[in-house]
GROMACS .gro file of C-alpha atoms in nm:
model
  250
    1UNK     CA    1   0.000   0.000   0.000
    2UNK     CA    2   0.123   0.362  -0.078
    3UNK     CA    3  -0.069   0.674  -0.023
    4UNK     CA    4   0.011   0.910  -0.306
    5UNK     CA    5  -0.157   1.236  -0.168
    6UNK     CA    6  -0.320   1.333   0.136
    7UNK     CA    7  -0.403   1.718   0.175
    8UNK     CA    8  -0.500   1.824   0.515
    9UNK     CA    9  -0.735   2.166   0.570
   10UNK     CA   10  -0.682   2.242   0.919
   11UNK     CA   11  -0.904   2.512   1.151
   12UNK     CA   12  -0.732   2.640   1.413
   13UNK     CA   13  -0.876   2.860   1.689
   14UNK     CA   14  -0.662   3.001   2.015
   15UNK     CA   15  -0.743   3.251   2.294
   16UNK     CA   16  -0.498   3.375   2.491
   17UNK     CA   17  -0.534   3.531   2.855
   18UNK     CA   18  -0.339   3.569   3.220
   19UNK     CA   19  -0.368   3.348   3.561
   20UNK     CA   20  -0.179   3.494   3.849
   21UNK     CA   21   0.160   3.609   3.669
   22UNK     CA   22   0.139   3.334   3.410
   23UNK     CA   23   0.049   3.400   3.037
   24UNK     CA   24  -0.154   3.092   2.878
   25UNK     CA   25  -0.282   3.049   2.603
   26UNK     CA   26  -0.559   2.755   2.476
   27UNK     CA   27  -0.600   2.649   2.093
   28UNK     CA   28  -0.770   2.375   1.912
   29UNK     CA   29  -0.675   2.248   1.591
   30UNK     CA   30  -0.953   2.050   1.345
   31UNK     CA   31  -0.824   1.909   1.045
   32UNK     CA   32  -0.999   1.753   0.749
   33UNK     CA   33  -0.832   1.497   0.589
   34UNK     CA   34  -0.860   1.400   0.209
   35UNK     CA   35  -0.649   1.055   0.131
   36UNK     CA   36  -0.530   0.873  -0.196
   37UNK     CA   37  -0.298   0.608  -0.271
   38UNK     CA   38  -0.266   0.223  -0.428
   39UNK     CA   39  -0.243  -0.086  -0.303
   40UNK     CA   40   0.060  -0.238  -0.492
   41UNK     CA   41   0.110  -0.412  -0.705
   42UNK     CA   42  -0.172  -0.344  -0.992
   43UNK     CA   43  -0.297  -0.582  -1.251
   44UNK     CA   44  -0.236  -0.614  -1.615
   45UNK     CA   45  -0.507  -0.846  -1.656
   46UNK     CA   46  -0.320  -1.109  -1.802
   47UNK     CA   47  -0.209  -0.866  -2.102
   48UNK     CA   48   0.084  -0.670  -2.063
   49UNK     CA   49   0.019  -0.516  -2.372
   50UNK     CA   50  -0.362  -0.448  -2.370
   51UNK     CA   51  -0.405  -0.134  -2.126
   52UNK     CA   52  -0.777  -0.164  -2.169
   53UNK     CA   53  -0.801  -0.465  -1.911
   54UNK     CA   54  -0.566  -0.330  -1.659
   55UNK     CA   55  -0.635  -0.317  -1.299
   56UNK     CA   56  -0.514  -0.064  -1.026
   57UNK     CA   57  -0.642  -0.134  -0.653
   58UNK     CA   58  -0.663   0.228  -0.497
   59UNK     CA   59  -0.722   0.327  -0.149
   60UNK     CA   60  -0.897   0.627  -0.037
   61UNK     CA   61  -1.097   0.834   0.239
   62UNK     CA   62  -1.203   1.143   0.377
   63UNK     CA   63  -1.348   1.287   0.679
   64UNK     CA   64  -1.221   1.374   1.064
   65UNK     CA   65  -0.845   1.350   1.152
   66UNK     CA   66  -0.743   1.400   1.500
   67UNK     CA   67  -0.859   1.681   1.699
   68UNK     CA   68  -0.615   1.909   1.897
   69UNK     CA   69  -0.612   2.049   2.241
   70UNK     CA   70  -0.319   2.308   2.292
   71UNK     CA   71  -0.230   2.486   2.646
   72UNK     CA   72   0.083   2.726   2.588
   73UNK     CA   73   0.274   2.900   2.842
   74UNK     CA   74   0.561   3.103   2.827
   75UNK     CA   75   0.868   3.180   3.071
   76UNK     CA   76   1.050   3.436   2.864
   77UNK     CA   77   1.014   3.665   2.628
   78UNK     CA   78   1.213   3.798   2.334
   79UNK     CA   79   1.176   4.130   2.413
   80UNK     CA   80   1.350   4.104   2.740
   81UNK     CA   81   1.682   4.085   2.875
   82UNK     CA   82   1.932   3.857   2.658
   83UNK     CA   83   1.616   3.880   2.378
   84UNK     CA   84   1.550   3.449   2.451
   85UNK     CA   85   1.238   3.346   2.472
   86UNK     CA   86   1.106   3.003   2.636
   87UNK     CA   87   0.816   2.864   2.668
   88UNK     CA   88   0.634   2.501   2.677
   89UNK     CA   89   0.299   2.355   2.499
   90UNK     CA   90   0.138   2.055   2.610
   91UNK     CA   91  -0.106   1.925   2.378
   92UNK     CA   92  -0.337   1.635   2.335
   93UNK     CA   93  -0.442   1.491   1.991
   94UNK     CA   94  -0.837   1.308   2.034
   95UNK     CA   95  -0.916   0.996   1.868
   96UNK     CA   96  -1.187   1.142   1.645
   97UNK     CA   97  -1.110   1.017   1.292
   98UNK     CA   98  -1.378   0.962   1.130
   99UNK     CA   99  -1.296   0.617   0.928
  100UNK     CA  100  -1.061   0.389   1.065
  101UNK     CA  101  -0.784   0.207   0.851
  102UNK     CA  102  -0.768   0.551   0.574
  103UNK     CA  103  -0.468   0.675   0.751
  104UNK     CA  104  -0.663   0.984   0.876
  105UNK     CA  105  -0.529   1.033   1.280
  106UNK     CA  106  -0.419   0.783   1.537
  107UNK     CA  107  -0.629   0.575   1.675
  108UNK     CA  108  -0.581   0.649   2.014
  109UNK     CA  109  -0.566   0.940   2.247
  110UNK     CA  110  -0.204   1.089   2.198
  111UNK     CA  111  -0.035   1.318   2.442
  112UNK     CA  112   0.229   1.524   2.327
  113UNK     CA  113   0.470   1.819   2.547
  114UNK     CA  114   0.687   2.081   2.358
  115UNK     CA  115   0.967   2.304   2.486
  116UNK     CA  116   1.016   2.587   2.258
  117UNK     CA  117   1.306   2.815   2.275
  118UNK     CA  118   1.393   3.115   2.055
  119UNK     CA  119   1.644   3.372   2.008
  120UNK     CA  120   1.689   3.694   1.795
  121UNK     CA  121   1.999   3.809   1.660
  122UNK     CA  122   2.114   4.155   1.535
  123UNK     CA  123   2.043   4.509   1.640
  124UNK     CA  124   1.685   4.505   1.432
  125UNK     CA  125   1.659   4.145   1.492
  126UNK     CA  126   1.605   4.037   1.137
  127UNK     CA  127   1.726   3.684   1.212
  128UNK     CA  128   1.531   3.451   1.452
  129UNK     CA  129   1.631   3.126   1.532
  130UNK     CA  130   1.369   2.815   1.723
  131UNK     CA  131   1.411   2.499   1.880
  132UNK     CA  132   1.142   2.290   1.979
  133UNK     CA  133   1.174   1.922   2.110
  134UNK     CA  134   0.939   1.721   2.363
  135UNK     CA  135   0.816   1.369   2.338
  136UNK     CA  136   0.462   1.242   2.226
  137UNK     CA  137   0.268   0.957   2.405
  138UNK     CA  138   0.111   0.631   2.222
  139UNK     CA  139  -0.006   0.364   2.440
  140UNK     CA  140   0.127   0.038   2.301
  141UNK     CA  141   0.300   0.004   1.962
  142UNK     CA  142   0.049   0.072   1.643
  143UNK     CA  143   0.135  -0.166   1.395
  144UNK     CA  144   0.001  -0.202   1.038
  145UNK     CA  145   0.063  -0.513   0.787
  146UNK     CA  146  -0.060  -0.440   0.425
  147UNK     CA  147  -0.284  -0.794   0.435
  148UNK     CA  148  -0.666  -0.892   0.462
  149UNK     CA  149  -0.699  -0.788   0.810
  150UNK     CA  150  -0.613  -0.391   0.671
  151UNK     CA  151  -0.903  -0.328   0.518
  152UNK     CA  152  -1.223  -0.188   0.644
  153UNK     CA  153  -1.509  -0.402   0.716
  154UNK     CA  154  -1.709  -0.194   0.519
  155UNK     CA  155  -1.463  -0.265   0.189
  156UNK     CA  156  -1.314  -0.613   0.236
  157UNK     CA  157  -1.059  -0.756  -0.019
  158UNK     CA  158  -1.113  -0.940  -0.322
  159UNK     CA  159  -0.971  -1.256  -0.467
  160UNK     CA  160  -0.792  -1.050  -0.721
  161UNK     CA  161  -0.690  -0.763  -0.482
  162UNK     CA  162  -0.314  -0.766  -0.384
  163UNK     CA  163  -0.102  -0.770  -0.044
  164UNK     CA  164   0.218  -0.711  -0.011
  165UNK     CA  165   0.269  -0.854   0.382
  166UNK     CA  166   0.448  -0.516   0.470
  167UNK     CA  167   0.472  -0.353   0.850
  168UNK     CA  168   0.530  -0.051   0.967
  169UNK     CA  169   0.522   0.007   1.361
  170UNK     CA  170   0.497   0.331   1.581
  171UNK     CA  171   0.529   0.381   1.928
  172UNK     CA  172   0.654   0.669   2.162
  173UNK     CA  173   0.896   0.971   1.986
  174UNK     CA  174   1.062   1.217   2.032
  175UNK     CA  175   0.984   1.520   1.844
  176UNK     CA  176   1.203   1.769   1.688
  177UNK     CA  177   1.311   2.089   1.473
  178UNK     CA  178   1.498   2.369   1.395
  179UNK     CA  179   1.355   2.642   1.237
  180UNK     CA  180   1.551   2.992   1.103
  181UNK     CA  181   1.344   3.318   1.008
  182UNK     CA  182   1.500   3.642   0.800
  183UNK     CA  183   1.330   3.938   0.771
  184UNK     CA  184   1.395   4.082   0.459
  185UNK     CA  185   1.162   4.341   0.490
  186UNK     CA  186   1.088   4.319   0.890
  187UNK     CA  187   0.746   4.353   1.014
  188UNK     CA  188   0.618   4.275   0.589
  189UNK     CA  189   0.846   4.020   0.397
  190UNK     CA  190   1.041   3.694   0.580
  191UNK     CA  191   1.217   3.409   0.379
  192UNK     CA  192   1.163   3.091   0.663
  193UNK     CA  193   1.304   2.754   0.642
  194UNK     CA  194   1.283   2.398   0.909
  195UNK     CA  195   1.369   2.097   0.942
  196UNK     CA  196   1.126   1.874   1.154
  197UNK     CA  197   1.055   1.500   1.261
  198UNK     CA  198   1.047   1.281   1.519
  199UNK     CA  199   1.313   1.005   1.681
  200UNK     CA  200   1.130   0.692   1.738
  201UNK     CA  201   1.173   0.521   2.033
  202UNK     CA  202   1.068   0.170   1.899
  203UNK     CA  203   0.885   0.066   1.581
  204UNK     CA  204   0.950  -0.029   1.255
  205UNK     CA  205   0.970   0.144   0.877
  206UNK     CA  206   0.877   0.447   1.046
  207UNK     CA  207   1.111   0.791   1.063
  208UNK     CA  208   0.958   1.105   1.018
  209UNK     CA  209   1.186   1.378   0.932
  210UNK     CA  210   1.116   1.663   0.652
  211UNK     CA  211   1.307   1.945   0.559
  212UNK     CA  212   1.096   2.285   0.431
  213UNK     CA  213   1.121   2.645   0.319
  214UNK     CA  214   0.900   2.933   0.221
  215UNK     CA  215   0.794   3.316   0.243
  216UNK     CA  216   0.582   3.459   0.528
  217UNK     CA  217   0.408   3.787   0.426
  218UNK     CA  218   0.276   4.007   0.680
  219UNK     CA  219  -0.070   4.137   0.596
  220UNK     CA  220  -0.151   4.371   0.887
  221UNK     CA  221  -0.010   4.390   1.240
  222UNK     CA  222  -0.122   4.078   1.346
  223UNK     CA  223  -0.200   3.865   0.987
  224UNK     CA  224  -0.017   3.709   0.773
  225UNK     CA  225   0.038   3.461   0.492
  226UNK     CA  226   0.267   3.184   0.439
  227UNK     CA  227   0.365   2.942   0.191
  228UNK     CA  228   0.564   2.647   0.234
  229UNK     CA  229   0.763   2.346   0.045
  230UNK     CA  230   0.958   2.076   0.131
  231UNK     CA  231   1.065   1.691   0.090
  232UNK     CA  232   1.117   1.444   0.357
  233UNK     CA  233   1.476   1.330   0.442
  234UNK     CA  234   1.425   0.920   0.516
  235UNK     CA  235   1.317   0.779   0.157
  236UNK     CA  236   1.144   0.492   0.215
  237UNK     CA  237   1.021   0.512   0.561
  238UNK     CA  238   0.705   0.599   0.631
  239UNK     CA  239   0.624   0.937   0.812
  240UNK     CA  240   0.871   1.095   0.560
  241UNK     CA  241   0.703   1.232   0.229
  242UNK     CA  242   0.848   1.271  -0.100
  243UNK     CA  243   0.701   1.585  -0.175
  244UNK     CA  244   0.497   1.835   0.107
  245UNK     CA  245   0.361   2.178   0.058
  246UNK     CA  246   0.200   2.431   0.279
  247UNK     CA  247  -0.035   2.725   0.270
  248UNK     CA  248  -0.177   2.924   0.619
  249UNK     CA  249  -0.315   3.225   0.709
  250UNK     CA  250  -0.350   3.417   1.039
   0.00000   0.00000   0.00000
């Protein structure tokens, strides 16, 4: 099984506000998930050179991925003292997909914590520089073999439909990434670039790691657009795509 594409509109919503001396902020995240791939490998129907009766066993879905719960906090700020800011965000994903076996979110409640750090460099601080790195949660190993048993009820296999017996495996991670900003214009034009993943802990044909760069244009004080592209840097494993693009607005 391969998925090809999967392109992921996600809401986001976040209110910030102050307990005591701490600043904290809550956000959800609600993405949408659209998937499409094949089950390797397709048929020729007997007739390598007769397209006509070929076969191709696809995979699809769409619906619910995993819903976010975010609580941010931060310790320091940027605009203080040696200009470093820290802060932490502890999150928990939901197990809300919507169809189970389409790859659309785990399938179990996920909890994840982030320290972030930052620091700005230069007089006008054109040039930012992030590190984030925390672990995420899964109870138990999630394993998935490309056989019988990996399709839905709903859509069982076929005599002609094909396996190939592969497994992938995911557990506990840590995740990662380094991320560098430069103003080019400050407060209206940045050129932004990351590299992001996640060190498994245990598991199998699974390392996630992506590397990605793009523009971020500021379209009022507190707005902005960005657009994002990137490839993943572990060919073959799964977590790590060939190709990845982003577009967001604030």
């Amino acid at each position: 099984t391969s998925i090809d594409n999967i392109i992921t509109p996600t809401l986001i919503a976040a209110a910030g506000f102050k307990l005591g001396p701490a600043e904290l902020e809550l956000g959800v995240g609600g993405p949408f998930v659209i998937v499409a791939g094949d089950r390797d490998p397709d048929s020729d129907g007997g007739t390598p050179g007769n397209p006509n009766d070929d076969q191709r066993f696809k995979i699809d879905g769409q619906g619910l991925g995993n819903v976010a719960l975010h609580l941010k906090t931060r310790f320091l700020k940027t605009t203080r003292g040696p200009k470093v800011g820290l802060g932490l965000v502890a999150s928990v994903y939901l197990p809300t997909a919507s169809e189970k076996q389409k790859f659309l979110g785990e399938d179990g409640l996920t909890p994840q914590v982030m320290a972030i750090l930052e620091k700005e460099f230069g007089r006008d601080r054109r040039l930012r520089l992030g590190l984030n790195a925390g672990v995420r949660i899964r109870t138990g190993a999630k394993e998935f073999t490309d056989d019988a048993s990996s399709f839905p009820t709903g859509n069982p296999p076929t005599a002609e439909t094909p396996f190939t017996n592969r497994t992938f495996t995911t557990g506990t991670e840590l995740p990662v990434g380094v991320g560098l900003a430069y103003a080019i214009t400050p407060q209206k034009f940045d050129v932004v670039g990351e590299v992001y993943g996640a060190v498994p802990l245990g598991g199998e044909n699974y390392f996630p790691l992506e590397a990605i760069g793009g523009i971020k244009v500021y379209l009022a004080r507190n707005s902005f657009l960005t657009i994002d592209g990137g490839t993943g840097l572990m060919p073959g494993k799964v977590g790590s795509a060939k190709a990845r693009a982003f577009i967001g607005i604030v």
